[in-house]
Amino acid sequence: MQALLDVYKIKQDFPILKRKLRNGKKLIYLDNAATTQKPKQVIDAICKYYSEYNSNIHRAVYQIAEEATEEYEKTRANIQRFINARYPEEIIFTRNTTESINLIAYTWGEKNIRKGNKIILTEYEHHSNIVPWQMLSNEKGAKINYTDTDENGYLNLESFSKFLEDEEETKLVSLSHMSNVLGTVYPAKEIIKMAHEKKVPVVIDGAQSVPHLRTDVQDLDCDFLAFSAHKMLGPTGVGILYVKKEILEHMPPFITGGDMIKEVHKENTVFNELPYKFEGGTPNIADVIGFNAATEYLKRIGMENVRDHEIELIKYLYNSIKDIKGIKIYGPERVIDRGGLVTFNIEGIHPHDCATILNDFGIAIRSGHHCAQVLMEKLDIIASSRASIYIYNTKEEIDIFVDALNHVRRIFKV
Ligand code: PMP
């Protein structure tokens, strides 16, 4: 593993991982599913923009504006290659995955969803892939069908295909490629194929998958893909929405105003060409440029190596905690079916207490409902603890985490 991905060398690139916390402990960051840390290459790219060529894009003719426009558009071209989209105009900059999904709901959804139509989601979706569809369905009089998951966190493909049989009324499938709670990586390609056989388009929430798995939108054949820069070494405030060009061409705009227009008259407006029609107002230029440095960084490592590192580490983590007395780990036992996270509860210990005590060891994990309350209801829990890894985490850190977890058990005498 380490021949492919030199985790100790990578760690050196992350200033935050060198800091000491208030109690003198080193930070052990295991909340990567929430957001990842940023390498100095990303921080430097943002700093360079503000120090050397800060200006607004797409308009002025002077040198620094040209430089800013060039760098901004370079990110688009690199994202296109990163996910193997056919055209750069299929890449739209948003603020995050949440905004990307909202954009689909408010534009494509507004135009295509009607009374009596059905949208298929799953029970494990993040709130950002539920609420926009609820809002749309309530407004239109449409219905949401939730595909269930089994005890091991796998999707019930039989119930999915039953929902699809209602092909007259089913107009959209939207699902996350990887659950941010169960950790399951779902067979997106197979699911998309099933939906397409019934002529139903598919939205993939790639917030947890794109940062960890090589993503090829042409191979997947998804119609829409949403993801966030901040979960893949990039800055906050930048999201991506990929839409197949032939669909995008028929979508009405979302945020309207400056930049997204070609001409504005008293009574009418001619919209700008793709993708600018969907990027109203001054965008987050600095962070889009910072995102480019993040994708360059990941490309240098290689997404296959990212995945191999995570599989090895998550296997180690899973096996280190699976026999702890009273532990319940959610999601697949077959570690190869997981991304880089493990969500668990220990009988008799509230997840918030667990996370608070781990904090004394410098360990950052997430506790709570993880923005997946529909799934929490199904699992019949109100909260859980989640440890999630990325390219800079090591086995030594997992060992410290496991020791700390045993310390928590001793405190609670379980
Ligand atoms: N979907 C999934 C599966 C997620 O894990 C998250 C973030 N936790 C989101 C969507 C939302 O991402 P953002 O907050 O960047 O919009």
Short mmCIF file of C-alpha atoms and ligand atoms in Angstrom, two decimals:
data_model
loop_
_atom_site.label_atom_id
_atom_site.label_comp_id
_atom_site.label_asym_id
_atom_site.label_seq_id
_atom_site.Cartn_x
_atom_site.Cartn_y
_atom_site.Cartn_z
CA MET A 1 0.00 0.00 0.00
CA GLN A 2 2.57 2.51 1.09
CA ALA A 3 4.57 2.05 -2.10
CA LEU A 4 1.55 3.41 -3.97
CA LEU A 5 0.44 6.09 -1.56
CA ASP A 6 3.02 7.48 0.82
CA VAL A 7 0.74 8.52 3.65
CA TYR A 8 3.58 10.01 5.74
CA LYS A 9 4.71 12.16 2.86
CA ILE A 10 1.12 13.21 2.15
CA LYS A 11 0.62 14.18 5.79
CA GLN A 12 3.42 16.73 5.45
CA ASP A 13 1.31 18.67 2.96
CA PHE A 14 -1.46 19.35 5.49
CA PRO A 15 -0.57 22.20 7.87
CA ILE A 16 -3.52 21.47 10.18
CA LEU A 17 -2.29 17.94 10.83
CA LYS A 18 0.86 19.37 12.40
CA ARG A 19 -0.94 21.47 14.97
CA LYS A 20 -1.32 20.62 18.64
CA LEU A 21 -4.70 20.95 20.29
CA ARG A 22 -5.36 22.87 23.54
CA ASN A 23 -4.54 19.80 25.64
CA GLY A 24 -1.25 19.29 23.80
CA LYS A 25 -2.52 16.31 21.79
CA LYS A 26 -1.98 16.00 18.08
CA LEU A 27 -5.09 16.18 15.94
CA ILE A 28 -6.32 12.78 14.73
CA TYR A 29 -8.90 13.75 12.19
CA LEU A 30 -11.52 11.06 11.55
CA ASP A 31 -14.42 13.20 10.34
CA ASN A 32 -13.58 13.20 6.66
CA ALA A 33 -17.09 12.32 5.54
CA ALA A 34 -18.16 15.71 6.91
CA THR A 35 -15.31 17.64 5.33
CA THR A 36 -11.66 16.91 4.54
CA GLN A 37 -8.54 18.87 5.42
CA LYS A 38 -6.76 21.00 2.81
CA PRO A 39 -3.20 20.55 1.55
CA LYS A 40 -0.95 23.58 1.30
CA GLN A 41 -1.21 23.38 -2.51
CA VAL A 42 -4.91 24.30 -2.21
CA ILE A 43 -4.35 26.99 0.40
CA ASP A 44 -1.50 28.46 -1.71
CA ALA A 45 -3.62 28.53 -4.88
CA ILE A 46 -6.33 30.55 -3.10
CA CYS A 47 -3.74 32.84 -1.54
CA LYS A 48 -2.06 33.34 -4.92
CA TYR A 49 -5.34 34.37 -6.55
CA TYR A 50 -6.00 37.02 -3.90
CA SER A 51 -2.37 38.17 -3.80
CA GLU A 52 -1.64 38.26 -7.52
CA TYR A 53 -4.67 38.37 -9.81
CA ASN A 54 -7.86 39.03 -7.84
CA SER A 55 -10.46 40.32 -10.31
CA ASN A 56 -13.87 39.46 -11.67
CA ILE A 57 -14.09 36.91 -14.46
CA HIS A 58 -15.64 36.70 -17.92
CA ARG A 59 -15.91 40.47 -18.39
CA ALA A 60 -12.89 42.74 -18.25
CA VAL A 61 -10.17 42.75 -20.90
CA TYR A 62 -7.21 43.62 -18.67
CA GLN A 63 -4.47 41.13 -17.82
CA ILE A 64 -5.38 40.01 -14.30
CA ALA A 65 -9.03 39.45 -15.26
CA GLU A 66 -7.87 37.33 -18.17
CA GLU A 67 -5.67 35.34 -15.80
CA ALA A 68 -8.53 34.83 -13.35
CA THR A 69 -10.92 33.74 -16.13
CA GLU A 70 -8.33 31.35 -17.48
CA GLU A 71 -7.72 29.73 -14.08
CA TYR A 72 -11.45 29.50 -13.33
CA GLU A 73 -12.16 27.82 -16.66
CA LYS A 74 -9.13 25.57 -16.24
CA THR A 75 -10.88 24.11 -13.19
CA ARG A 76 -13.94 23.36 -15.28
CA ALA A 77 -11.86 21.57 -17.91
CA ASN A 78 -10.03 19.59 -15.24
CA ILE A 79 -13.25 18.58 -13.51
CA GLN A 80 -14.56 17.48 -16.88
CA ARG A 81 -11.54 15.19 -17.23
CA PHE A 82 -11.67 14.12 -13.58
CA ILE A 83 -15.17 12.65 -14.02
CA ASN A 84 -14.75 11.94 -17.75
CA ALA A 85 -17.61 14.17 -18.92
CA ARG A 86 -17.88 14.69 -22.67
CA TYR A 87 -18.01 18.49 -22.65
CA PRO A 88 -16.81 21.24 -20.29
CA GLU A 89 -20.24 22.89 -20.52
CA GLU A 90 -21.71 19.87 -18.73
CA ILE A 91 -19.93 21.09 -15.58
CA ILE A 92 -21.75 23.73 -13.54
CA PHE A 93 -20.25 25.41 -10.49
CA THR A 94 -22.58 25.61 -7.49
CA ARG A 95 -21.95 26.10 -3.77
CA ASN A 96 -22.17 22.44 -2.74
CA THR A 97 -23.96 19.13 -3.34
CA THR A 98 -27.05 20.53 -1.65
CA GLU A 99 -27.30 23.43 -4.09
CA SER A 100 -26.59 21.13 -7.04
CA ILE A 101 -29.54 18.90 -6.11
CA ASN A 102 -31.75 21.92 -5.50
CA LEU A 103 -30.81 23.23 -8.93
CA ILE A 104 -32.08 20.00 -10.50
CA ALA A 105 -35.30 20.05 -8.47
CA TYR A 106 -36.08 23.71 -9.17
CA THR A 107 -35.32 23.59 -12.89
CA TRP A 108 -35.57 20.11 -14.39
CA GLY A 109 -38.05 19.05 -11.69
CA GLU A 110 -40.21 22.14 -12.04
CA LYS A 111 -40.49 21.49 -15.76
CA ASN A 112 -40.87 17.71 -15.79
CA ILE A 113 -42.62 16.57 -12.61
CA ARG A 114 -46.42 16.66 -12.62
CA LYS A 115 -49.32 15.64 -10.40
CA GLY A 116 -49.41 11.90 -9.80
CA ASN A 117 -45.76 11.39 -10.86
CA LYS A 118 -43.37 9.38 -8.71
CA ILE A 119 -39.76 9.93 -7.71
CA ILE A 120 -37.69 7.02 -6.40
CA LEU A 121 -35.24 7.70 -3.57
CA THR A 122 -33.75 5.34 -0.99
CA GLU A 123 -34.11 5.16 2.77
CA TYR A 124 -30.45 5.97 3.30
CA GLU A 125 -30.40 9.36 1.57
CA HIS A 126 -28.84 12.44 3.11
CA HIS A 127 -31.39 15.19 3.85
CA SER A 128 -30.08 17.15 0.89
CA ASN A 129 -31.32 14.38 -1.39
CA ILE A 130 -34.72 14.19 0.29
CA VAL A 131 -35.93 17.68 1.16
CA PRO A 132 -35.69 19.22 -2.36
CA TRP A 133 -37.74 16.30 -3.73
CA GLN A 134 -40.28 16.59 -0.91
CA MET A 135 -40.70 20.30 -1.63
CA LEU A 136 -41.15 19.59 -5.33
CA SER A 137 -43.53 16.68 -4.74
CA ASN A 138 -45.65 18.66 -2.31
CA GLU A 139 -45.92 21.52 -4.76
CA LYS A 140 -46.76 19.30 -7.72
CA GLY A 141 -48.81 16.60 -6.02
CA ALA A 142 -46.19 13.96 -6.83
CA LYS A 143 -45.15 11.06 -4.58
CA ILE A 144 -41.80 9.76 -3.31
CA ASN A 145 -41.12 6.03 -3.16
CA TYR A 146 -38.28 5.04 -0.82
CA THR A 147 -36.36 1.90 -1.78
CA ASP A 148 -35.50 -0.01 1.38
CA THR A 149 -32.16 -1.33 2.55
CA ASP A 150 -31.62 -4.69 4.21
CA GLU A 151 -30.03 -5.38 7.59
CA ASN A 152 -26.53 -5.31 6.15
CA GLY A 153 -26.97 -1.97 4.44
CA TYR A 154 -27.52 -3.27 0.90
CA LEU A 155 -30.23 -1.90 -1.35
CA ASN A 156 -33.29 -4.04 -2.00
CA LEU A 157 -33.06 -4.15 -5.79
CA GLU A 158 -36.32 -6.11 -5.98
CA SER A 159 -38.29 -3.31 -4.37
CA PHE A 160 -36.43 -0.82 -6.56
CA SER A 161 -37.41 -2.66 -9.71
CA LYS A 162 -41.04 -2.93 -8.48
CA PHE A 163 -41.17 0.86 -8.15
CA LEU A 164 -39.74 1.13 -11.66
CA GLU A 165 -42.51 -1.04 -13.08
CA ASP A 166 -44.77 1.93 -12.61
CA GLU A 167 -43.08 3.36 -15.68
CA GLU A 168 -45.92 5.63 -16.72
CA GLU A 169 -45.65 7.67 -13.53
CA THR A 170 -42.07 7.19 -12.34
CA LYS A 171 -40.11 10.15 -13.66
CA LEU A 172 -36.86 10.21 -11.70
CA VAL A 173 -34.50 8.15 -9.56
CA SER A 174 -32.17 9.97 -7.19
CA LEU A 175 -29.73 8.16 -4.95
CA SER A 176 -26.41 8.47 -3.25
CA HIS A 177 -23.59 6.35 -4.70
CA MET A 178 -22.26 5.85 -1.18
CA SER A 179 -24.14 6.19 2.10
CA ASN A 180 -22.64 8.67 4.55
CA VAL A 181 -23.91 6.49 7.43
CA LEU A 182 -23.84 2.85 6.33
CA GLY A 183 -20.71 3.32 4.27
CA THR A 184 -22.13 1.05 1.56
CA VAL A 185 -20.98 1.70 -1.99
CA TYR A 186 -24.05 0.95 -4.12
CA PRO A 187 -24.00 -0.63 -7.59
CA ALA A 188 -24.77 2.69 -9.27
CA LYS A 189 -24.05 1.48 -12.80
CA GLU A 190 -26.46 -1.44 -12.48
CA ILE A 191 -29.13 0.77 -10.88
CA ILE A 192 -28.80 3.38 -13.63
CA LYS A 193 -29.08 0.68 -16.28
CA MET A 194 -32.27 -0.66 -14.67
CA ALA A 195 -33.76 2.85 -14.58
CA HIS A 196 -32.76 3.63 -18.15
CA GLU A 197 -34.43 0.45 -19.39
CA LYS A 198 -37.63 2.14 -18.19
CA LYS A 199 -36.50 5.48 -19.64
CA VAL A 200 -36.19 7.03 -16.18
CA PRO A 201 -33.30 9.51 -15.68
CA VAL A 202 -31.01 9.15 -12.66
CA VAL A 203 -29.46 11.69 -10.30
CA ILE A 204 -26.36 10.45 -8.47
CA ASP A 205 -25.47 12.16 -5.20
CA GLY A 206 -21.71 11.74 -5.39
CA ALA A 207 -20.87 13.68 -2.23
CA GLN A 208 -19.33 10.58 -0.64
CA SER A 209 -18.26 8.70 -3.75
CA VAL A 210 -16.46 11.17 -6.03
CA PRO A 211 -13.82 12.01 -3.38
CA HIS A 212 -13.01 8.31 -2.86
CA LEU A 213 -13.70 6.34 -6.05
CA ARG A 214 -12.65 6.88 -9.62
CA THR A 215 -15.75 8.35 -11.27
CA ASP A 216 -16.55 8.07 -14.95
CA VAL A 217 -19.90 9.64 -15.81
CA GLN A 218 -19.89 8.17 -19.30
CA ASP A 219 -19.33 4.68 -17.98
CA LEU A 220 -21.90 5.14 -15.19
CA ASP A 221 -24.23 6.80 -17.70
CA CYS A 222 -25.83 8.91 -14.95
CA ASP A 223 -27.90 11.87 -16.13
CA PHE A 224 -26.95 14.13 -13.22
CA LEU A 225 -24.10 13.98 -10.71
CA ALA A 226 -23.71 16.27 -7.69
CA PHE A 227 -20.66 16.59 -5.41
CA SER A 228 -18.78 19.02 -3.14
CA ALA A 229 -15.19 20.27 -3.34
CA HIS A 230 -14.78 20.43 0.44
CA LYS A 231 -15.08 16.66 0.82
CA MET A 232 -12.15 16.09 -1.56
CA LEU A 233 -9.38 18.37 -0.27
CA GLY A 234 -10.95 21.48 -1.83
CA PRO A 235 -12.37 24.59 -0.18
CA THR A 236 -15.89 25.03 1.14
CA GLY A 237 -18.35 26.95 -1.01
CA VAL A 238 -17.79 25.08 -4.27
CA GLY A 239 -19.97 22.31 -5.59
CA ILE A 240 -20.32 20.65 -8.95
CA LEU A 241 -23.36 19.70 -10.89
CA TYR A 242 -22.77 17.53 -13.93
CA VAL A 243 -25.70 17.22 -16.32
CA LYS A 244 -25.74 15.42 -19.68
CA LYS A 245 -25.68 18.11 -22.31
CA GLU A 246 -28.83 16.95 -24.08
CA ILE A 247 -30.75 17.33 -20.80
CA LEU A 248 -29.07 20.58 -19.77
CA GLU A 249 -30.03 22.18 -23.08
CA HIS A 250 -33.69 21.90 -22.14
CA MET A 251 -33.43 23.04 -18.54
CA PRO A 252 -34.66 26.50 -17.51
CA PRO A 253 -32.19 28.63 -15.50
CA PHE A 254 -32.00 28.59 -11.71
CA ILE A 255 -30.39 31.73 -10.24
CA THR A 256 -31.15 34.61 -12.56
CA GLY A 257 -29.50 38.02 -12.97
CA GLY A 258 -26.01 39.02 -14.07
CA ASP A 259 -23.64 36.76 -16.00
CA MET A 260 -26.30 34.22 -16.95
CA ILE A 261 -27.68 36.46 -19.70
CA LYS A 262 -26.75 37.33 -23.25
CA GLU A 263 -29.20 40.24 -23.61
CA VAL A 264 -31.67 41.91 -21.28
CA HIS A 265 -34.48 44.15 -22.53
CA LYS A 266 -37.37 45.77 -20.71
CA GLU A 267 -39.71 42.90 -21.44
CA ASN A 268 -37.48 39.93 -22.08
CA THR A 269 -34.10 38.29 -21.57
CA VAL A 270 -31.98 36.08 -23.79
CA PHE A 271 -30.06 33.63 -21.63
CA ASN A 272 -26.35 33.00 -21.91
CA GLU A 273 -24.97 29.83 -23.48
CA LEU A 274 -24.16 26.71 -21.45
CA PRO A 275 -22.89 26.45 -18.79
CA TYR A 276 -23.04 30.19 -17.95
CA LYS A 277 -26.83 30.17 -18.11
CA PHE A 278 -26.64 28.30 -14.78
CA GLU A 279 -24.01 30.46 -13.10
CA GLY A 280 -25.79 33.71 -12.25
CA GLY A 281 -23.80 36.42 -10.42
CA THR A 282 -20.14 36.59 -9.47
CA PRO A 283 -19.10 33.05 -8.58
CA ASN A 284 -16.75 31.84 -5.86
CA ILE A 285 -13.70 32.47 -8.05
CA ALA A 286 -10.96 31.94 -5.45
CA ASP A 287 -12.34 28.66 -4.21
CA VAL A 288 -13.04 27.30 -7.68
CA ILE A 289 -9.37 27.95 -8.42
CA GLY A 290 -8.45 26.29 -5.11
CA PHE A 291 -10.53 23.28 -6.12
CA ASN A 292 -8.39 22.83 -9.19
CA ALA A 293 -5.34 22.39 -6.98
CA ALA A 294 -7.28 19.75 -5.01
CA THR A 295 -8.15 17.72 -8.09
CA GLU A 296 -4.57 18.01 -9.34
CA TYR A 297 -3.41 16.68 -5.98
CA LEU A 298 -5.79 13.71 -6.13
CA LYS A 299 -4.87 13.02 -9.75
CA ARG A 300 -1.19 12.89 -8.83
CA ILE A 301 -1.93 10.27 -6.18
CA GLY A 302 -4.35 8.39 -8.44
CA MET A 303 -7.92 7.60 -7.42
CA GLU A 304 -7.22 3.84 -7.54
CA ASN A 305 -4.51 4.38 -4.93
CA VAL A 306 -6.89 6.47 -2.82
CA ARG A 307 -9.36 3.59 -2.88
CA ASP A 308 -6.72 0.92 -2.12
CA HIS A 309 -5.43 2.92 0.84
CA GLU A 310 -8.94 3.35 2.20
CA ILE A 311 -9.88 -0.30 1.81
CA GLU A 312 -6.76 -1.39 3.67
CA LEU A 313 -7.31 1.15 6.45
CA ILE A 314 -11.04 0.59 6.84
CA LYS A 315 -10.48 -3.18 6.98
CA TYR A 316 -7.99 -2.56 9.77
CA LEU A 317 -10.40 -0.25 11.58
CA TYR A 318 -13.39 -2.57 11.15
CA ASN A 319 -11.49 -5.62 12.36
CA SER A 320 -10.04 -3.68 15.30
CA ILE A 321 -13.46 -2.75 16.69
CA LYS A 322 -15.86 -5.44 15.50
CA ASP A 323 -15.40 -7.64 18.57
CA ILE A 324 -15.76 -4.89 21.16
CA LYS A 325 -18.42 -5.98 23.66
CA GLY A 326 -21.80 -4.36 22.96
CA ILE A 327 -20.76 -2.72 19.67
CA LYS A 328 -23.17 -2.49 16.79
CA ILE A 329 -21.59 -1.56 13.46
CA TYR A 330 -24.01 -0.42 10.76
CA GLY A 331 -23.60 -1.31 7.09
CA PRO A 332 -21.85 -4.14 5.24
CA GLU A 333 -19.58 -6.69 6.90
CA ARG A 334 -17.80 -7.21 3.58
CA VAL A 335 -15.37 -4.33 3.86
CA ILE A 336 -14.80 -4.27 0.10
CA ASP A 337 -18.42 -3.06 -0.25
CA ARG A 338 -17.68 -0.06 1.95
CA GLY A 339 -16.15 3.32 1.44
CA GLY A 340 -13.88 4.80 4.08
CA LEU A 341 -16.19 5.02 7.06
CA VAL A 342 -17.54 3.01 9.98
CA THR A 343 -20.66 4.05 11.91
CA PHE A 344 -21.34 2.35 15.22
CA ASN A 345 -22.98 2.44 18.63
CA ILE A 346 -21.75 0.86 21.87
CA GLU A 347 -24.52 -0.30 24.16
CA GLY A 348 -24.83 1.94 27.21
CA ILE A 349 -22.79 4.84 25.77
CA HIS A 350 -24.40 7.83 24.11
CA PRO A 351 -22.59 8.73 20.85
CA HIS A 352 -22.16 12.34 21.99
CA ASP A 353 -20.43 11.13 25.19
CA CYS A 354 -18.24 8.85 23.10
CA ALA A 355 -17.21 11.68 20.74
CA THR A 356 -16.63 14.07 23.66
CA ILE A 357 -14.27 11.69 25.45
CA LEU A 358 -12.43 10.87 22.20
CA ASN A 359 -11.88 14.60 21.80
CA ASP A 360 -9.73 14.45 24.97
CA PHE A 361 -7.39 12.21 22.97
CA GLY A 362 -7.28 14.68 20.09
CA ILE A 363 -9.57 12.48 18.04
CA ALA A 364 -12.27 14.13 15.92
CA ILE A 365 -15.20 11.86 15.06
CA ARG A 366 -18.81 12.71 14.27
CA SER A 367 -21.79 11.81 16.43
CA GLY A 368 -25.45 12.51 15.75
CA HIS A 369 -27.98 11.69 13.04
CA HIS A 370 -25.57 12.52 10.18
CA CYS A 371 -28.36 14.33 8.28
CA ALA A 372 -30.02 10.99 7.59
CA GLN A 373 -33.02 10.90 9.90
CA VAL A 374 -35.09 8.69 7.59
CA LEU A 375 -32.40 6.04 7.95
CA MET A 376 -32.09 6.67 11.70
CA GLU A 377 -35.83 5.98 12.03
CA LYS A 378 -35.42 2.74 10.13
CA LEU A 379 -32.47 1.69 12.29
CA ASP A 380 -34.53 2.75 15.32
CA ILE A 381 -31.77 4.93 16.76
CA ILE A 382 -31.53 8.64 17.29
CA ALA A 383 -27.78 8.94 16.89
CA SER A 384 -24.57 7.04 16.20
CA SER A 385 -20.82 7.62 16.07
CA ARG A 386 -18.95 7.74 12.78
CA ALA A 387 -15.23 7.48 12.06
CA SER A 388 -14.31 8.35 8.48
CA ILE A 389 -10.86 8.30 6.90
CA TYR A 390 -8.99 9.83 3.99
CA ILE A 391 -5.60 9.77 2.30
CA TYR A 392 -3.66 11.15 5.29
CA ASN A 393 -4.89 8.73 7.96
CA THR A 394 -2.61 5.97 9.25
CA LYS A 395 -2.85 2.65 11.07
CA GLU A 396 -1.16 4.28 14.08
CA GLU A 397 -4.05 6.73 14.29
CA ILE A 398 -6.53 3.86 14.14
CA ASP A 399 -4.66 2.19 17.02
CA ILE A 400 -4.96 5.36 19.11
CA PHE A 401 -8.66 5.57 18.22
CA VAL A 402 -9.27 1.95 19.30
CA ASP A 403 -7.37 2.47 22.59
CA ALA A 404 -9.43 5.61 23.23
CA LEU A 405 -12.65 3.73 22.50
CA ASN A 406 -11.69 1.13 25.09
CA HIS A 407 -10.99 3.96 27.52
CA VAL A 408 -14.55 5.24 26.92
CA ARG A 409 -15.87 1.77 27.74
CA ARG A 410 -13.92 1.68 30.97
CA ILE A 411 -15.34 5.06 32.00
CA PHE A 412 -18.87 3.82 31.37
CA LYS A 413 -18.05 0.36 32.77
CA VAL A 414 -19.51 -1.44 29.76
N1 PMP B 1 -25.04 13.88 0.29
C1 PMP B 1 -24.28 13.11 1.07
C2 PMP B 1 -24.30 11.63 0.89
C3 PMP B 1 -23.47 13.71 2.05
O1 PMP B 1 -22.71 12.95 2.84
C4 PMP B 1 -23.47 15.11 2.17
C5 PMP B 1 -22.61 15.81 3.22
N2 PMP B 1 -22.57 15.20 4.44
C6 PMP B 1 -24.27 15.85 1.32
C7 PMP B 1 -25.04 15.21 0.39
C8 PMP B 1 -24.34 17.35 1.41
O2 PMP B 1 -23.15 17.91 1.06
P1 PMP B 1 -22.95 19.51 1.23
O3 PMP B 1 -23.18 19.79 2.67
O4 PMP B 1 -21.54 19.74 0.80
O5 PMP B 1 -23.96 20.15 0.36
#
